[in-house]
XYZ file of C-alpha atoms in Angstrom:
359
model
C 105.109 93.344 153.625
C 106.696 95.468 156.351
C 106.697 99.259 156.194
C 110.468 99.237 155.649
C 110.103 96.774 152.766
C 107.376 98.915 151.208
C 109.585 102.006 151.459
C 112.476 100.123 149.870
C 110.230 98.911 147.041
C 108.889 102.421 146.443
C 112.407 103.860 146.392
C 113.522 101.192 143.920
C 110.563 101.938 141.647
C 111.374 105.657 141.726
C 114.997 104.972 140.867
C 113.913 102.784 137.950
C 111.554 105.505 136.724
C 114.295 108.137 136.937
C 116.736 105.853 135.135
C 114.140 105.190 132.443
C 113.414 108.893 132.074
C 117.100 109.740 131.722
C 117.553 106.947 129.200
C 114.765 108.273 126.993
C 115.542 111.961 127.441
C 118.468 112.051 125.056
C 120.978 114.896 124.868
C 118.742 116.985 122.617
C 115.752 117.243 124.947
C 115.291 120.583 126.692
C 112.627 121.256 129.266
C 109.861 123.467 127.909
C 111.209 124.105 124.409
C 112.564 122.409 121.317
C 116.299 122.067 120.937
C 117.864 124.552 118.500
C 118.145 123.031 115.022
C 121.431 121.421 114.077
C 123.187 122.624 110.931
C 122.330 120.219 108.101
C 125.215 117.944 107.223
C 127.278 118.736 110.317
C 129.920 116.125 111.185
C 129.075 114.272 114.404
C 130.754 111.716 116.657
C 128.660 108.906 118.129
C 129.123 106.035 120.584
C 129.939 102.606 119.187
C 126.624 101.191 120.407
C 123.116 102.399 121.206
C 122.136 99.240 123.083
C 121.632 101.340 126.211
C 118.529 102.815 124.532
C 116.755 99.436 124.687
C 114.187 99.001 127.466
C 113.877 95.239 126.923
C 116.558 92.717 125.977
C 116.681 91.484 122.412
C 115.595 87.867 121.820
C 118.281 85.260 122.430
C 119.044 81.992 120.668
C 116.295 80.145 122.530
C 113.717 82.623 121.295
C 114.934 82.251 117.716
C 114.726 78.468 118.043
C 111.170 78.660 119.374
C 110.223 81.074 116.632
C 111.425 78.661 113.944
C 110.036 75.576 115.700
C 106.522 77.001 115.965
C 106.496 78.035 112.324
C 105.572 81.574 113.316
C 107.457 83.280 110.522
C 104.559 83.689 108.081
C 100.738 83.571 108.046
C 99.128 80.118 107.841
C 98.463 78.852 104.307
C 94.696 79.357 104.575
C 95.248 83.050 105.380
C 97.285 83.597 102.222
C 94.119 83.284 100.145
C 93.263 86.837 101.216
C 96.311 88.365 99.523
C 94.191 89.171 96.478
C 91.857 91.215 98.694
C 94.551 93.540 100.008
C 93.515 97.116 99.151
C 95.450 98.556 96.219
C 94.132 101.706 94.533
C 96.937 103.712 92.927
C 96.062 107.160 91.721
C 97.731 110.429 90.739
C 99.563 112.407 93.382
C 97.507 115.388 94.563
C 98.616 118.849 93.530
C 99.138 120.958 96.641
C 100.582 124.345 97.518
C 103.241 125.129 100.098
C 100.610 125.590 102.818
C 98.955 122.200 102.393
C 99.972 118.765 103.655
C 99.203 115.646 101.628
C 100.315 112.033 101.985
C 100.383 109.111 99.566
C 100.978 105.567 100.789
C 103.454 103.768 98.536
C 103.270 100.668 100.753
C 104.800 99.378 104.001
C 106.525 102.372 105.683
C 107.079 104.292 102.443
C 105.100 107.520 102.129
C 105.252 110.470 99.786
C 104.718 113.384 102.163
C 104.055 116.861 100.784
C 104.784 119.356 103.539
C 105.793 123.018 103.425
C 106.248 122.864 99.668
C 108.676 119.924 99.959
C 108.289 116.372 98.702
C 109.625 114.021 101.374
C 110.009 110.244 101.138
C 109.861 108.168 104.315
C 111.817 104.890 104.438
C 111.612 104.534 100.636
C 111.465 100.899 99.498
C 110.533 100.537 95.824
C 112.166 97.115 95.434
C 110.059 94.036 94.768
C 112.209 91.876 97.053
C 114.208 92.616 100.183
C 116.661 90.461 102.093
C 115.132 87.891 104.420
C 111.488 87.947 103.361
C 109.345 86.881 100.388
C 108.620 89.355 97.613
C 106.067 92.070 98.294
C 102.450 90.934 98.022
C 101.151 94.293 96.784
C 102.911 96.375 94.122
C 104.449 99.735 94.941
C 101.604 102.242 95.055
C 103.467 105.058 93.276
C 105.531 104.601 90.131
C 109.005 106.047 90.564
C 108.568 107.929 87.309
C 105.449 109.607 88.726
C 107.306 111.191 91.647
C 108.016 114.916 91.592
C 111.599 115.920 92.398
C 112.398 114.535 95.844
C 113.428 117.311 98.226
C 114.327 115.145 101.231
C 114.355 111.614 102.602
C 113.883 110.530 106.223
C 115.027 107.124 107.470
C 113.755 105.587 110.707
C 116.325 102.770 111.092
C 118.533 100.442 109.122
C 116.478 97.232 108.760
C 116.198 96.081 105.164
C 112.456 96.744 104.901
C 113.133 100.401 105.775
C 116.569 101.100 104.300
C 116.741 99.832 100.730
C 119.966 100.431 98.828
C 118.559 99.763 95.321
C 115.841 102.369 95.853
C 118.202 104.961 97.267
C 120.547 104.512 94.303
C 117.806 106.029 92.155
C 118.140 109.367 93.955
C 120.547 112.177 93.061
C 123.479 112.064 95.464
C 122.831 115.645 96.579
C 119.357 114.767 97.916
C 119.112 115.890 101.572
C 118.822 112.817 103.795
C 117.901 112.866 107.497
C 119.015 109.750 109.360
C 119.421 108.365 112.893
C 122.668 108.819 114.786
C 125.392 106.550 113.460
C 123.773 105.852 110.089
C 125.409 108.718 108.216
C 128.445 106.673 107.221
C 126.221 104.221 105.330
C 125.097 107.115 103.119
C 128.421 108.897 102.733
C 129.991 105.616 101.596
C 127.404 105.681 98.819
C 128.446 109.254 97.984
C 125.440 111.081 99.358
C 126.664 114.587 100.105
C 123.881 116.141 102.225
C 123.440 113.753 105.145
C 122.205 114.943 108.538
C 122.483 112.590 111.530
C 120.384 113.301 114.608
C 119.929 111.906 118.088
C 116.535 111.683 119.796
C 114.907 115.082 120.408
C 117.249 116.810 117.970
C 116.078 118.667 114.885
C 117.249 120.269 111.662
C 115.599 122.558 109.132
C 115.273 122.487 105.359
C 113.286 124.903 103.225
C 111.202 126.161 106.141
C 110.326 122.645 107.358
C 111.700 121.333 110.630
C 112.652 117.655 110.930
C 112.826 116.322 114.499
C 114.058 112.844 115.377
C 112.093 111.296 118.244
C 112.298 108.085 120.316
C 110.944 104.676 119.427
C 111.425 101.267 120.962
C 113.013 99.126 118.307
C 116.568 98.133 117.369
C 118.981 98.129 114.437
C 120.931 95.489 112.529
C 122.052 94.813 108.945
C 124.808 92.251 109.487
C 126.081 89.770 112.067
C 128.369 92.313 113.716
C 126.444 95.607 113.837
C 123.571 95.062 116.295
C 122.427 98.416 117.709
C 125.424 100.245 116.215
C 123.043 102.865 114.784
C 120.011 104.482 116.391
C 116.323 104.069 115.510
C 113.329 106.367 115.928
C 110.569 108.366 114.295
C 110.268 111.801 112.721
C 108.108 114.863 113.332
C 107.881 117.184 110.336
C 106.612 120.709 111.050
C 105.918 123.337 108.395
C 106.081 127.121 108.732
C 102.396 127.260 109.729
C 102.976 124.800 112.569
C 101.243 121.874 110.848
C 102.761 118.573 111.935
C 103.099 115.051 110.566
C 104.539 112.301 112.763
C 106.122 109.272 111.098
C 106.705 106.520 113.654
C 108.907 104.116 111.696
C 108.979 100.818 113.608
C 108.199 100.802 117.326
C 106.610 98.974 120.184
C 104.043 100.699 122.367
C 105.079 102.716 125.418
C 105.273 105.987 127.294
C 107.304 107.639 124.546
C 104.178 108.433 122.532
C 102.824 110.630 125.295
C 106.176 112.341 125.656
C 106.331 113.017 121.923
C 102.828 114.484 122.042
C 103.827 116.742 124.939
C 106.979 117.908 123.175
C 105.240 118.439 119.809
C 101.645 119.408 120.550
C 99.046 119.613 117.817
C 100.174 116.706 115.632
C 97.811 116.813 112.658
C 98.532 113.342 111.290
C 100.256 110.306 112.794
C 101.585 107.626 110.438
C 101.596 104.571 112.702
C 102.574 100.912 112.174
C 99.874 98.283 112.723
C 101.372 95.065 111.292
C 104.103 92.459 111.893
C 102.959 91.845 115.478
C 102.283 88.102 115.782
C 103.421 86.241 117.865
C 103.274 88.805 120.658
C 105.767 86.969 122.894
C 108.330 87.673 120.178
C 107.337 91.033 118.723
C 105.460 93.057 121.359
C 108.539 95.044 122.395
C 109.337 96.222 118.879
C 106.050 96.310 116.911
C 102.705 97.810 117.911
C 99.607 95.750 117.304
C 96.544 97.566 115.871
C 95.004 98.319 119.265
C 98.277 99.728 120.570
C 98.644 101.899 117.483
C 95.204 103.423 118.092
C 96.137 103.999 121.731
C 99.366 105.627 120.581
C 97.432 108.052 118.378
C 95.521 109.124 121.476
C 98.691 109.454 123.546
C 100.196 111.633 120.834
C 97.130 113.865 120.724
C 97.071 113.359 116.957
C 94.061 114.681 115.061
C 94.222 111.860 112.541
C 95.906 108.486 112.157
C 97.031 106.695 108.994
C 97.984 103.013 109.428
C 101.080 101.604 107.727
C 103.534 98.688 107.950
C 101.031 96.058 106.887
C 99.800 94.416 103.682
C 103.066 94.759 101.752
C 105.683 92.318 103.055
C 104.789 89.145 104.984
C 106.982 89.646 108.039
C 105.064 87.725 110.720
C 102.260 85.263 111.388
C 99.028 87.273 111.570
C 96.493 86.771 108.734
C 97.109 89.319 106.005
C 93.855 91.281 106.455
C 93.718 91.074 110.249
C 95.603 94.345 110.946
C 93.062 96.353 108.943
C 90.072 94.663 110.586
C 91.438 95.128 114.084
C 92.495 98.749 113.653
C 89.018 99.670 112.414
C 87.378 97.986 115.409
C 89.813 99.600 117.844
C 89.230 103.021 116.315
C 85.451 102.648 116.504
C 85.708 101.787 120.196
C 87.398 105.119 120.902
C 84.333 107.013 119.690
C 86.463 109.238 117.484
C 85.122 110.278 114.059
C 85.529 107.527 111.478
C 86.873 110.009 108.931
C 89.887 110.675 111.164
C 91.164 107.142 110.555
C 92.891 107.269 107.189
C 93.025 103.538 106.425
C 94.286 104.113 102.906
C 94.733 101.466 100.228
C 98.265 101.186 98.894
C 98.659 103.938 96.292
C 95.940 106.204 97.682
C 96.377 109.815 98.806
C 94.736 112.160 101.246
C 95.009 115.920 101.670
C 95.000 117.331 105.189
C 92.518 120.043 105.936
C 93.502 122.879 108.243
C 93.026 122.448 111.967
C 90.268 124.615 113.473
C 91.674 128.074 114.104
C 94.752 127.534 111.916
C 95.914 130.509 109.886
């Protein structure tokens, strides 16, 4: 390669990096500080599409045909025998004060998060069956009747395994809901009255807890005509003492984890997806595998990691227990303390201790 060709290649790479950085910056990102919080429930105007936030093209018709032809939609029959071994240990919700964080895994991406004195539900799906997939293979880990009053809900994106209308109908319509840009109309049509839409790197506050919407690499769709019409992402919840929980939603692995960790240092607990990853040629851009999830926890600088998005709905072809086995091996290879991997059974809870030096 000639020197001129090398210079041209280097310049092209720099331009691509700058374009990528601008794409992932978002209007809410400010150098060196968090964006001021948006007023909850403020009316917003959004573009008709968020497809420009994708860093890889969505699969085309050929990919769908290959996916169906190879029978890669579900685990092989011999792997289904392990369904009865999926960990399920429901217990009472812990009693905590306003200065203590606790999490309970209800299954899939649904958590009961106690933070800053609030009870927050993430991507609540209490239904037995959702559109497009077989019924759940483990029961919901928390009975709806056992929940304390729900103070807020956060939604990562609009796929049916994360946005469940029958579950949300159980909530009072004045429940504060924090959603990605463009998804507010879905809630207001269902008469929710306290809906806050945010773009990446934007935040809002409720009861002394800050809710920040952060990037992910995924996509959105609920019908034939609404691909990428609403945004997708994760949430960082920060209490008045500065304790932080990061909920990733659905995402592939990439540089955004490091950027989130830089923007929100001192994440105490990262709730990260480890399932629905096989085959990789189909799903690597939108779903982390277990090893990538462990790497993401390191990129985030998170003190602890709790796996999710596995062992509830059969969304892809990996054996049902494989995500748990692989995440444990990957964590051990990092040399980090075993107790910092919160590989909870569905229904189990854990209370976060204070970080060293925390007030």
